[in-house]
Coordinates of C-alpha atoms in Angstrom, one line a residue:
X83 CA -1.5 -8.3 4.9
X84 CA -4.8 -10.1 6.0
X85 CA -4.4 -13.9 5.0
X86 CA -8.1 -14.3 3.9
X87 CA -8.8 -11.1 1.0
X88 CA -6.6 -13.2 -1.7
X89 CA -8.5 -16.2 -0.7
X90 CA -12.0 -14.4 -1.0
X91 CA -11.0 -12.8 -4.3
X92 CA -10.5 -16.5 -5.8
X93 CA -13.2 -17.9 -4.2
X94 CA -16.1 -15.8 -5.8
X95 CA -14.2 -15.9 -9.1
X96 CA -13.0 -12.5 -9.6
X97 CA -11.2 -11.9 -13.0
X98 CA -11.5 -8.4 -13.4
X99 CA -8.5 -6.2 -13.7
X100 CA -7.4 -3.0 -11.8
X101 CA -4.8 0.0 -12.0
X102 CA -2.0 0.0 -9.5
X103 CA -4.2 3.1 -7.8
X104 CA -7.3 1.0 -8.0
X105 CA -5.5 -2.0 -6.4
X106 CA -3.8 -0.2 -3.4
X107 CA -7.2 1.2 -2.4
X108 CA -9.0 -2.3 -3.1
X109 CA -6.8 -3.9 -0.8
X110 CA -6.3 -1.2 2.0
X111 CA -9.9 -1.1 2.1
X112 CA -10.3 -4.8 2.5
X113 CA -7.3 -5.0 5.0
X114 CA -8.9 -2.6 7.2
X115 CA -12.6 -4.3 6.9
X116 CA -10.7 -8.0 7.5
X117 CA -8.9 -6.4 10.3
X118 CA -11.8 -4.9 11.9
X119 CA -13.8 -7.9 11.4
X120 CA -11.2 -9.9 13.5
X121 CA -11.3 -7.3 16.7
X122 CA -14.8 -7.6 16.5
X123 CA -15.5 -11.2 15.7
X124 CA -12.8 -12.1 18.7
X125 CA -14.8 -9.6 21.3
X126 CA -18.2 -11.0 20.0
X127 CA -16.8 -14.8 20.9
X128 CA -15.8 -13.4 24.1
X129 CA -19.1 -11.8 24.9
X130 CA -20.9 -15.2 23.5
X131 CA -18.6 -16.8 26.1
X132 CA -20.0 -14.8 29.2
X133 CA -23.2 -14.9 27.8
X134 CA -23.5 -18.8 27.5
X135 CA -21.7 -19.3 30.6
X136 CA -24.3 -16.9 32.3
X137 CA -26.9 -18.4 30.3
X138 CA -26.2 -22.1 32.0
X139 CA -26.1 -19.9 35.6
X140 CA -29.2 -17.9 35.4
X141 CA -31.0 -21.9 34.3
X142 CA -29.5 -22.8 37.8
X143 CA -30.4 -20.2 39.4
X144 CA -34.1 -19.9 38.2
X145 CA -35.2 -23.0 40.0
X146 CA -34.0 -21.3 42.9
X147 CA -35.2 -18.1 42.3
X148 CA -37.6 -18.1 45.0
X149 CA -35.0 -19.2 47.6
X150 CA -32.4 -16.8 46.5
X151 CA -33.6 -14.0 44.5
X152 CA -30.8 -11.8 45.6
X153 CA -28.6 -14.0 43.6
X154 CA -30.7 -13.4 40.6
X155 CA -30.6 -9.7 40.9
X156 CA -27.2 -9.7 41.2
X157 CA -26.2 -11.6 37.8
X158 CA -28.8 -9.7 35.8
X159 CA -27.5 -6.1 36.7
X160 CA -23.9 -7.6 35.9
X161 CA -25.3 -9.0 32.4
X162 CA -27.0 -5.8 32.4
X163 CA -24.4 -3.4 32.7
X164 CA -23.1 -0.9 30.2
X165 CA -20.8 -2.1 27.1
X166 CA -18.8 -0.3 24.5
X167 CA -20.2 -1.0 21.2
X168 CA -23.1 -3.8 22.4
X169 CA -26.1 -3.8 23.7
X170 CA -27.7 -6.6 25.8
X171 CA -31.2 -7.2 26.4
X172 CA -33.8 -10.2 27.9
X173 CA -37.0 -11.2 26.8
X174 CA -39.3 -13.6 28.7
X175 CA -40.6 -16.8 26.9
X176 CA -43.5 -15.1 25.0
X177 CA -41.1 -12.6 23.6
X178 CA -41.7 -9.2 25.7
X179 CA -38.7 -7.4 26.7
X180 CA -37.8 -7.4 30.5
X181 CA -34.9 -5.4 30.3
X182 CA -32.2 -3.6 28.3
X183 CA -28.3 -2.8 29.1
X184 CA -27.6 1.0 29.2
X185 CA -25.5 0.5 26.1
X186 CA -28.4 1.3 24.4
X187 CA -28.3 5.1 24.9
X188 CA -24.5 5.1 23.8
X189 CA -25.1 3.1 20.4
X190 CA -28.7 4.4 19.4
X191 CA -29.0 7.5 21.5
X192 CA -32.3 6.0 22.9
X193 CA -33.7 5.6 26.9
X194 CA -34.2 2.3 27.6
X195 CA -37.7 3.1 28.1
X196 CA -38.2 4.8 24.7
X197 CA -36.1 2.0 23.1
X198 CA -38.7 -0.4 24.7
X199 CA -41.6 1.6 23.4
X200 CA -40.3 2.5 19.8
X201 CA -38.3 -0.4 18.6
X202 CA -39.0 -3.6 20.7
X203 CA -41.2 -4.4 18.1
X204 CA -38.6 -5.1 15.1
X205 CA -36.5 -7.8 17.7
X206 CA -39.6 -9.9 18.2
X207 CA -40.2 -9.8 14.4
X208 CA -37.1 -11.0 13.7
X209 CA -36.2 -13.4 16.2
X210 CA -40.2 -15.3 16.1
X211 CA -40.8 -15.2 12.1
X212 CA -38.8 -18.5 12.1
X213 CA -39.1 -19.3 16.3
X214 CA -39.4 -23.0 16.0
X215 CA -36.3 -23.7 13.9
X216 CA -34.4 -21.3 15.5
X217 CA -34.9 -22.8 19.0
X218 CA -34.2 -26.3 17.6
X219 CA -30.5 -25.3 16.4
X220 CA -30.0 -23.5 19.8
X221 CA -30.6 -26.6 21.5
X222 CA -27.8 -28.2 19.9
X223 CA -25.0 -25.3 20.2
X224 CA -26.0 -22.9 17.0
X225 CA -26.8 -19.4 17.2
X226 CA -28.3 -17.7 14.3
X227 CA -27.9 -14.2 13.9
X228 CA -30.1 -11.5 11.9
X229 CA -30.0 -8.2 10.9
X230 CA -32.4 -5.4 11.0
X231 CA -32.4 -1.8 10.2
X232 CA -33.9 0.8 12.2
X233 CA -33.3 4.5 12.8
X234 CA -31.6 5.8 15.6
X235 CA -32.6 9.2 17.9
X236 CA -31.0 11.3 15.3
X237 CA -32.7 9.4 12.4
X238 CA -29.6 8.2 10.6
X239 CA -30.2 4.4 9.6
X240 CA -28.1 1.9 11.6
X241 CA -27.4 -1.9 10.5
X242 CA -27.9 -3.9 13.5
X243 CA -26.4 -7.6 13.9
X244 CA -28.7 -9.5 16.4
X245 CA -27.8 -12.6 18.0
X246 CA -30.3 -14.5 21.0
X247 CA -29.4 -17.2 23.2
X248 CA -32.7 -19.2 24.6
X249 CA -32.1 -20.2 27.8
X250 CA -33.7 -23.6 28.9
X251 CA -34.7 -25.7 32.4
X252 CA -33.5 -28.9 33.2
X253 CA -36.8 -30.1 31.4
X254 CA -35.9 -28.5 28.1
X255 CA -38.8 -25.6 28.7
X256 CA -38.1 -22.3 27.3
X257 CA -37.3 -19.9 30.4
X258 CA -36.1 -16.7 28.5
X259 CA -34.3 -15.5 25.5
X260 CA -31.0 -13.3 26.0
X261 CA -30.2 -11.1 23.2
X262 CA -26.4 -9.4 22.1
X263 CA -27.0 -6.7 19.7
X264 CA -23.8 -4.9 18.2
X265 CA -23.5 -2.0 15.5
X266 CA -22.7 -3.4 12.1
X267 CA -23.1 0.3 10.0
X268 CA -19.9 1.0 9.4
X269 CA -19.1 -2.8 8.7
X270 CA -21.6 -2.9 6.1
X271 CA -20.7 0.3 4.4
X272 CA -17.2 -0.8 4.1
X273 CA -18.6 -4.3 2.5
X274 CA -20.8 -1.9 0.3
X275 CA -17.6 0.0 -0.7
X276 CA -15.5 -3.1 -1.7
X277 CA -18.7 -4.5 -3.5
X278 CA -18.6 -1.4 -5.6
X279 CA -14.8 -1.4 -6.5
X280 CA -15.4 -5.2 -7.1
X281 CA -18.6 -5.3 -9.2
X282 CA -18.8 -1.5 -10.7
X283 CA -16.8 0.1 -13.5
X284 CA -14.8 2.9 -12.1
X285 CA -14.7 5.2 -15.3
X286 CA -18.5 5.0 -15.9
X287 CA -20.0 3.6 -12.7
X288 CA -22.2 0.5 -14.1
X289 CA -21.9 -3.1 -13.3
X290 CA -18.3 -4.2 -14.8
X291 CA -17.9 -7.8 -16.1
X292 CA -17.7 -9.6 -12.7
X293 CA -21.1 -8.3 -12.1
X294 CA -22.3 -9.1 -15.3
X295 CA -21.7 -12.5 -14.8
X296 CA -22.6 -12.6 -11.5
X297 CA -25.9 -11.4 -12.7
X298 CA -26.4 -13.6 -15.8
X299 CA -25.6 -16.9 -13.6
X300 CA -28.5 -16.1 -11.7
X301 CA -30.3 -15.3 -14.5
X302 CA -29.9 -18.4 -15.9
X303 CA -30.9 -20.4 -12.6
X304 CA -34.0 -18.3 -12.5
X305 CA -35.4 -19.3 -15.9
X306 CA -33.7 -22.9 -16.2
X307 CA -37.1 -24.3 -15.5
X308 CA -39.6 -21.0 -16.8
X309 CA -37.6 -21.0 -20.1
X310 CA -38.5 -17.5 -20.2
X311 CA -36.1 -15.7 -23.5
X312 CA -33.8 -12.9 -22.8
X313 CA -31.4 -11.5 -24.9
X314 CA -27.6 -10.7 -24.7
X315 CA -26.8 -7.2 -26.4
X316 CA -22.9 -7.1 -27.3
X317 CA -22.1 -3.3 -28.4
X318 CA -18.5 -2.3 -29.7
X319 CA -18.2 1.6 -30.3
X320 CA -17.0 2.2 -34.5
X321 CA -14.0 4.4 -34.6
X322 CA -13.2 4.8 -30.7
X323 CA -10.0 3.5 -30.6
X324 CA -9.3 5.9 -33.6
X325 CA -10.6 8.6 -31.1
X326 CA -8.9 7.7 -28.4
X327 CA -5.4 7.2 -29.8
X328 CA -5.5 10.7 -32.0
X329 CA -7.6 12.7 -29.1
X330 CA -6.0 10.9 -25.8
X331 CA -7.7 9.4 -23.2
X332 CA -8.8 12.2 -21.4
X333 CA -11.6 12.6 -24.3
X334 CA -11.8 8.8 -25.1
X335 CA -13.0 8.6 -21.0
X336 CA -15.1 11.4 -20.9
X337 CA -16.7 10.1 -24.3
X338 CA -17.3 6.3 -22.8
X339 CA -18.9 8.0 -19.5
X340 CA -21.5 10.0 -21.8
X341 CA -22.1 7.4 -24.2
X342 CA -22.5 4.8 -20.9
X343 CA -24.9 7.7 -19.2
X344 CA -27.1 8.2 -22.3
X345 CA -27.5 4.5 -22.7
X346 CA -28.5 4.0 -19.1
X347 CA -31.4 6.7 -19.7
X348 CA -33.3 4.5 -22.3
X349 CA -33.1 1.5 -20.6
X350 CA -35.3 0.0 -18.0
X351 CA -34.9 -1.1 -14.3
X352 CA -35.0 -4.5 -15.1
X353 CA -32.4 -4.5 -17.9
X354 CA -28.6 -5.4 -16.9
X355 CA -25.8 -2.8 -18.4
X356 CA -22.3 -3.3 -18.0
X357 CA -19.0 -2.2 -19.3
X358 CA -16.7 -5.0 -19.9
X359 CA -13.6 -3.6 -20.9
X360 CA -12.2 -0.8 -23.3
X361 CA -15.0 -0.2 -25.5
X362 CA -17.5 -2.8 -25.3
X363 CA -20.9 -2.6 -23.3
X364 CA -23.4 -5.7 -22.8
X365 CA -26.9 -5.1 -22.1
X366 CA -29.5 -8.1 -21.1
X367 CA -33.2 -7.6 -22.0
X368 CA -35.3 -10.0 -19.6
X369 CA -38.4 -11.2 -21.1
X370 CA -38.3 -10.3 -24.4
X371 CA -39.8 -10.9 -27.9
X372 CA -38.3 -9.9 -31.5
X373 CA -40.6 -7.2 -32.4
X374 CA -39.7 -5.6 -28.8
X375 CA -35.8 -6.4 -29.1
X376 CA -35.3 -4.7 -32.2
X377 CA -37.3 -1.4 -31.1
X378 CA -34.7 -1.5 -27.7
X379 CA -31.6 -1.8 -29.6
X380 CA -32.5 1.0 -32.6
X381 CA -33.1 3.1 -29.5
X382 CA -29.7 2.5 -28.0
X383 CA -28.2 2.8 -31.5
X384 CA -29.6 5.8 -32.1
X385 CA -28.5 7.5 -28.8
X386 CA -24.9 6.0 -29.8
X387 CA -24.9 7.9 -32.9
X388 CA -25.5 11.2 -31.7
X389 CA -23.2 13.5 -32.0
X390 CA -20.9 14.2 -29.0
X391 CA -19.2 17.6 -28.1
X392 CA -16.4 17.3 -26.1
X393 CA -13.8 19.6 -24.7
X394 CA -14.4 21.5 -28.7
X395 CA -14.4 18.6 -30.7
X396 CA -17.7 17.1 -32.0
X397 CA -17.0 13.6 -32.5
X398 CA -19.8 11.0 -34.4
X399 CA -19.4 7.1 -33.7
X400 CA -21.9 4.5 -34.2
X401 CA -22.2 0.7 -32.8
X402 CA -21.8 -2.6 -34.2
X403 CA -23.8 -5.2 -31.9
X404 CA -24.4 -8.7 -32.0
X405 CA -27.3 -10.5 -30.6
X406 CA -27.7 -14.0 -28.7
X407 CA -31.2 -15.1 -27.4
X408 CA -31.7 -17.4 -24.6
X409 CA -32.0 -20.6 -25.0
X410 CA -32.3 -20.3 -28.6
X411 CA -28.3 -19.1 -29.0
X412 CA -26.9 -20.9 -25.9
X413 CA -27.7 -22.1 -22.4
X414 CA -24.9 -20.8 -20.5
X415 CA -23.1 -17.6 -19.7
X416 CA -20.0 -18.5 -21.8
X417 CA -21.8 -19.7 -25.0
X418 CA -24.0 -16.7 -25.1
X419 CA -21.3 -14.3 -24.5
X420 CA -19.4 -16.0 -27.2
X421 CA -22.3 -15.8 -29.7
X422 CA -23.3 -12.2 -29.2
X423 CA -19.5 -11.4 -29.7
X424 CA -19.3 -13.4 -33.0
X425 CA -22.7 -11.9 -34.0
X426 CA -20.7 -8.3 -33.2
X427 CA -18.0 -9.0 -35.4
X428 CA -20.4 -9.8 -38.3
X429 CA -21.9 -6.6 -38.0
X430 CA -18.6 -5.1 -38.0
X431 CA -17.3 -7.0 -41.0
X432 CA -20.6 -6.2 -42.4
X433 CA -19.8 -2.4 -42.8
X434 CA -20.1 -1.5 -39.0
X435 CA -22.9 1.1 -37.9
X436 CA -25.6 -1.7 -37.1
X437 CA -26.9 -4.8 -35.2
X438 CA -26.7 -8.9 -36.4
X439 CA -28.4 -11.8 -34.8
X440 CA -26.5 -14.4 -33.9
X441 CA -26.9 -17.8 -36.5
X442 CA -24.9 -20.6 -36.3
X443 CA -23.2 -20.6 -39.8
X444 CA -21.5 -17.4 -37.9
X445 CA -18.7 -19.8 -36.4
X446 CA -17.1 -20.6 -39.7
X447 CA -16.7 -16.6 -40.1
X448 CA -15.3 -16.5 -36.2
X449 CA -12.9 -19.4 -37.4
X450 CA -11.9 -17.6 -40.8
X451 CA -11.0 -14.6 -38.8
X452 CA -8.7 -16.0 -35.9
X453 CA -6.9 -18.2 -39.2
X454 CA -6.2 -14.9 -41.0
X455 CA -4.8 -13.7 -37.7
X456 CA -2.4 -16.7 -36.9
X457 CA -1.6 -17.0 -40.6
X458 CA -0.6 -12.9 -41.0
X459 CA 2.4 -13.9 -38.3
X460 CA 3.7 -16.4 -40.0
X461 CA 3.0 -15.0 -43.7
X462 CA 5.4 -11.9 -42.2
X463 CA 8.3 -14.8 -41.7
X464 CA 7.7 -16.9 -45.0
X465 CA 7.5 -13.8 -47.4
X466 CA 4.1 -14.1 -48.4
X467 CA 3.1 -10.2 -48.3
X468 CA 4.7 -7.8 -51.4
X469 CA 4.2 -4.7 -52.5
X470 CA 2.2 -3.4 -55.4
X471 CA 3.4 0.0 -57.0
X472 CA 1.3 3.1 -57.7
X473 CA 2.8 5.7 -60.0
X474 CA 2.6 9.2 -59.0
X475 CA 2.8 11.5 -62.1
X476 CA 3.4 15.1 -62.7
X477 CA 0.3 16.8 -63.6
X478 CA 2.3 19.2 -66.4
X479 CA 4.3 17.1 -68.0
X480 CA 2.5 13.4 -67.1
X481 CA 6.3 12.1 -66.2
X482 CA 6.3 9.6 -63.5
X483 CA 8.5 11.1 -60.3
X484 CA 7.9 8.5 -57.8
X485 CA 5.2 5.4 -56.6
X486 CA 3.4 4.7 -53.5
X487 CA 3.9 1.4 -52.1
X488 CA 0.7 -0.9 -51.5
X489 CA 0.7 -3.6 -49.4
X490 CA -0.5 -7.3 -50.5
X491 CA -1.0 -10.4 -49.1
X492 CA -0.4 -13.9 -51.3
X493 CA -2.1 -16.0 -48.8
X494 CA -1.3 -19.7 -49.9
X495 CA -4.8 -20.9 -49.7
X496 CA -6.9 -17.8 -49.9
X497 CA -5.2 -16.2 -52.7
X498 CA -4.9 -12.5 -53.0
X499 CA -5.9 -10.3 -49.6
X500 CA -6.4 -6.5 -50.0
X501 CA -5.2 -4.0 -47.2
X502 CA -9.1 -3.6 -46.2
X503 CA -9.1 -7.5 -45.2
X504 CA -6.2 -7.7 -42.7
X505 CA -5.1 -3.8 -41.3
X506 CA -8.1 -3.7 -38.9
X507 CA -7.1 -7.5 -37.8
X508 CA -3.5 -6.1 -37.2
X509 CA -4.2 -2.9 -35.6
X510 CA -6.7 -5.0 -33.0
X511 CA -4.1 -7.5 -32.4
X512 CA -0.7 -5.5 -32.4
X513 CA 0.2 -7.6 -35.2
X514 CA 0.5 -3.9 -37.1
X515 CA 4.1 -3.1 -35.5
X516 CA 5.5 -6.0 -36.9
X517 CA 3.3 -5.7 -40.3
X518 CA 5.0 -1.9 -40.2
X519 CA 8.6 -2.8 -39.5
X520 CA 8.2 -5.2 -42.6
X521 CA 7.1 -2.3 -44.9
X522 CA 9.7 -0.3 -43.8
X523 CA 12.7 -3.0 -44.6
X524 CA 10.8 -4.0 -47.6
X525 CA 10.8 -0.9 -48.6
X526 CA 14.4 0.0 -48.2
X527 CA 15.3 -3.6 -49.9
X528 CA 13.2 -2.2 -53.5
X529 CA 15.0 0.7 -53.7
X530 CA 18.3 -1.1 -53.6
X531 CA 16.9 -3.5 -55.6
X532 CA 16.2 -0.6 -58.4
X533 CA 19.3 1.4 -57.8
X534 CA 21.3 -1.5 -59.2
X535 CA 19.1 -1.8 -62.3
X536 CA 21.5 1.6 -63.1
X537 CA 18.6 3.8 -64.3
X538 CA 19.3 7.3 -64.5
X539 CA 16.1 8.3 -62.4
X540 CA 16.4 6.8 -59.3
X541 CA 13.4 5.3 -57.3
X542 CA 11.7 7.5 -54.6
X543 CA 9.0 5.5 -52.8
X544 CA 6.5 6.2 -50.4
X545 CA 5.1 4.0 -47.5
X546 CA 1.9 4.4 -45.6
X547 CA 2.8 4.1 -41.4
X548 CA -0.2 3.6 -39.1
X549 CA -0.8 6.2 -36.5
X550 CA -0.4 2.7 -33.6
X551 CA 3.5 2.0 -35.0
X552 CA 4.1 5.8 -35.3
X553 CA 3.1 6.6 -31.9
X554 CA 5.0 3.6 -30.0
X555 CA 7.9 2.9 -32.1
X556 CA 11.4 4.1 -32.2
X557 CA 10.5 5.5 -36.1
X558 CA 14.1 7.3 -36.3
X559 CA 15.6 4.3 -35.3
X560 CA 13.6 1.9 -37.5
X561 CA 13.8 4.0 -40.4
X562 CA 17.9 4.8 -40.1
X563 CA 18.6 0.8 -39.4
X564 CA 17.1 0.1 -42.9
X565 CA 18.5 3.1 -44.7
X566 CA 22.0 2.0 -43.6
X567 CA 21.2 -1.8 -43.9
X568 CA 20.5 -1.3 -47.5
X569 CA 22.6 1.4 -48.6
X570 CA 19.8 3.2 -49.4
X571 CA 19.6 7.4 -49.3
X572 CA 16.9 9.1 -47.0
X573 CA 15.9 11.1 -49.9
X574 CA 14.6 7.8 -51.8
X575 CA 11.7 7.3 -49.1
X576 CA 8.9 9.1 -48.1
X577 CA 6.5 8.1 -45.3
X578 CA 3.0 9.0 -45.5
X579 CA 0.8 9.6 -42.6
X580 CA -2.3 10.9 -41.7
X581 CA -3.2 14.3 -39.5
X582 CA -4.9 12.5 -36.8
X583 CA -0.9 11.5 -35.6
X584 CA -0.9 15.1 -34.3
X585 CA -4.0 15.2 -32.3
X586 CA -2.1 13.3 -29.2
X587 CA 0.8 14.4 -27.6
X588 CA 1.8 17.0 -30.5
X589 CA 5.0 18.3 -29.3
X590 CA 6.3 14.7 -29.1
X591 CA 5.1 14.1 -32.6
X592 CA 6.8 17.4 -34.2
X593 CA 10.0 15.8 -32.5
X594 CA 9.4 12.4 -34.0
X595 CA 8.9 13.9 -37.5
X596 CA 11.8 16.6 -37.4
X597 CA 13.9 13.6 -36.5
X598 CA 13.1 11.5 -39.6
X599 CA 13.6 14.5 -41.5
X600 CA 16.8 14.6 -40.2
X601 CA 17.7 11.7 -42.4
X602 CA 16.4 13.6 -45.4
X603 CA 13.2 11.4 -45.3
X604 CA 10.4 12.8 -47.1
X605 CA 6.9 13.7 -44.8
X606 CA 3.7 13.5 -46.6
X607 CA 0.2 14.4 -44.7
X608 CA -2.0 11.9 -46.3
X609 CA -5.9 12.4 -46.2
X610 CA -5.7 16.2 -45.1
X611 CA -9.4 17.4 -44.4
X612 CA -10.5 14.1 -43.2
X613 CA -9.4 14.5 -39.6
X614 CA -9.8 16.3 -36.8
X615 CA -6.4 18.0 -37.4
X616 CA -6.0 21.8 -36.5
X617 CA -4.4 24.1 -39.3
X618 CA -1.9 26.1 -36.6
X619 CA 0.3 23.3 -36.8
X620 CA 0.8 23.0 -40.1
X621 CA 3.5 25.5 -40.3
X622 CA 5.2 23.9 -37.4
X623 CA 5.8 20.3 -39.6
X624 CA 8.3 19.0 -41.9
X625 CA 6.2 18.1 -44.3
X626 CA 7.2 17.9 -48.0
X627 CA 3.6 16.9 -49.6
X628 CA 0.2 17.4 -48.9
X629 CA -1.7 14.8 -50.4
X630 CA -5.7 15.5 -50.8
X631 CA -8.3 13.2 -50.1
X632 CA -10.2 11.2 -53.2
X633 CA -13.3 12.7 -51.7
X634 CA -12.3 16.0 -52.4
X635 CA -11.3 15.6 -55.8
X636 CA -14.4 13.0 -56.4
X637 CA -16.5 16.5 -55.3
X638 CA -15.0 18.3 -58.4
X639 CA -18.1 19.5 -60.6
X640 CA -17.7 18.4 -64.3
X641 CA -19.0 21.5 -65.7
X642 CA -16.0 23.3 -64.8
X643 CA -17.6 25.4 -61.7
X644 CA -15.2 25.7 -58.7
X645 CA -14.7 23.8 -55.9
X646 CA -13.6 26.6 -53.2
X647 CA -12.8 24.3 -50.5
X648 CA -10.2 21.9 -52.7
X649 CA -9.3 25.2 -54.4
X650 CA -8.0 26.4 -50.6
X651 CA -6.0 23.2 -49.4
X652 CA -4.3 23.8 -52.9
X653 CA -3.6 27.7 -52.0
X654 CA -2.6 26.8 -48.4
X655 CA 0.0 24.4 -49.4
X656 CA 1.3 26.6 -52.1
X657 CA 1.7 29.3 -49.1
X658 CA 3.6 26.8 -47.0
X659 CA 5.9 25.5 -49.9
X660 CA 4.1 22.4 -50.0
X661 CA 4.0 19.8 -52.8
X662 CA 0.1 19.2 -53.9
X663 CA -0.8 15.0 -54.5
X664 CA -4.3 14.4 -55.3
X665 CA -5.5 10.8 -54.9
X666 CA -8.3 9.0 -56.5
X667 CA -8.1 10.6 -60.2
X668 CA -9.8 8.8 -62.5
X669 CA -11.1 10.9 -65.3
X670 CA -9.9 13.7 -67.8
X671 CA -11.9 16.5 -66.4
X672 CA -10.3 16.2 -63.0
X673 CA -7.0 16.0 -64.0
X674 CA -7.7 19.3 -66.3
X675 CA -9.3 20.9 -63.2
X676 CA -6.1 20.0 -60.6
X677 CA -4.0 21.2 -63.7
X678 CA -5.3 24.7 -64.2
X679 CA -5.4 25.3 -60.3
X680 CA -1.5 24.1 -60.1
X681 CA -1.8 20.9 -58.5
X682 CA 1.4 19.3 -58.5
X683 CA 1.1 15.7 -58.7
X684 CA -1.4 13.1 -59.0
X685 CA -2.1 9.2 -58.6
X686 CA -4.6 6.9 -59.5
X687 CA -6.4 4.7 -62.4
X688 CA -6.6 7.2 -65.1
X689 CA -2.8 7.0 -65.2
X690 CA -2.2 3.3 -64.1
X691 CA -3.9 0.8 -62.2
X692 CA -1.3 -0.2 -59.2
X693 CA 1.9 -2.2 -60.4
X694 CA 4.3 -5.1 -59.9
X695 CA 8.2 -3.8 -59.4
X696 CA 8.9 -5.0 -62.5
X697 CA 6.3 -3.9 -64.4
X698 CA 7.3 -0.2 -62.8
X699 CA 10.9 0.0 -63.3
X700 CA 10.2 -1.4 -67.5
X701 CA 7.9 1.4 -67.8
X702 CA 10.7 3.8 -66.3
X703 CA 13.2 2.6 -68.6
X704 CA 10.7 2.9 -71.7
X705 CA 10.4 6.6 -70.8
X706 CA 14.1 7.4 -70.8
X707 CA 14.8 5.6 -74.2

């Protein structure tokens, strides 16, 4: 590997990430470019050395040109001979071309005469735009190359690097100028290719984090004295992770591409737009006022909230957006990005699908969230988490037959915390795996405790398993180990999964469920009808229960009219020999309707609120007396 690429990447502050294929392709391009540059530079230096030596010789000969004209002519022929990859020229002290080497035809397709007629003015403009400083520097042994672009005989654009060497007589009067020209088109194309790999997101084609940082630093420098306001808009797509986990990365990737493309269409050319990772994007609006900015953000939100049709699915997403403005909310890239991110999280915690402008008070909110993440891991080790138990009741007899374990957190400083405050944090930080293992272990520990009470009716307990845990854990191994550790029968435990689990690696998920079922553990399909599942897979699953989401129960008419969708779900479950559990039953008319439709089980506040394990045990004991 050429020794310089790694240093150069470090030197420009590259902090992006590439997968193995991207990294291999990138390094291959870099190595090719550096190796080619080394070869060309070596050849170029030889040419410069030859030219410098020749220049000195020409200067000496020039003074005696009338005495020995044949010597000067001989040298000029040598200098202007055909050379591969380069051509040479000589200009007089006024900048007019005297001659050009035959290599011009090899490189650009022009004859010498046609080149002098069509292109020589380009070289004059380039070399004389700052002639005084150029000559001053060259007198002290330095050469400043410049680049020009022109079209060759076939109309193709060529990039040329020009190095000019002034020739002086003994009195330091300019005699003539020698030029060496090389074609750097391929070099520039390679450089552009590498720049794209460094600065642009491979999936969406828009700027990546590194390019965003470079452009922001430039913008900050430009506005240091002007104090023009610009806005950093941090966008996080709501529910994207859920779509990615359930439907697969191919659909997730296509969704990101379409979203990025659609947002790009409502931006101005001067706006900066980048994907900085996962489902996070940043837009920078320049020279803004508050009213104009809100209109722009509303337009972006409208684009994102449109339905997205991808591979047969119609997907709905929204965005949580945070805004930080220069210079009010920060004068550095780090502060502006951090504060826009904080404002975005405030939007997310406020119900998603909205945008929030940064306020200094938000820093306390972030501190609280970060503290919760840290406290959660410690709380699991210290025994701060526990269950409340929601009784599951037979509709036909009002008999309690099982319970659902609902996790709670007794925080030492903040008091009782419900799952909606910490489950998303656990999902986003990976703590959900540790939390999920605790849930399985605690469920088996509770069942064992209940068994020791010698109550005739054994406790049947259901627990919720997250999609991420189910997909990434050896669920069979974890559950089996917990059952054996506490000497609990598999039939006393039931896991509740959502139908969205089945939307990724369906066959693999079916195998996992069947393996768990071999432990006699019950399987309950939760929130049925709210996800992306298809009915075709229901008969392939070893599902014991179908849980009807509260939204369907809420839709039961008070006047006794039919709820066709709910009736259909119950009838279908019966056909597949599944028990039907209705969640969120809070009114008597709902209970009666479900009983008439032969729903098996109900739960929620109409019968009982969630209670402690001691209260649950006491209730079961009283029913046996």
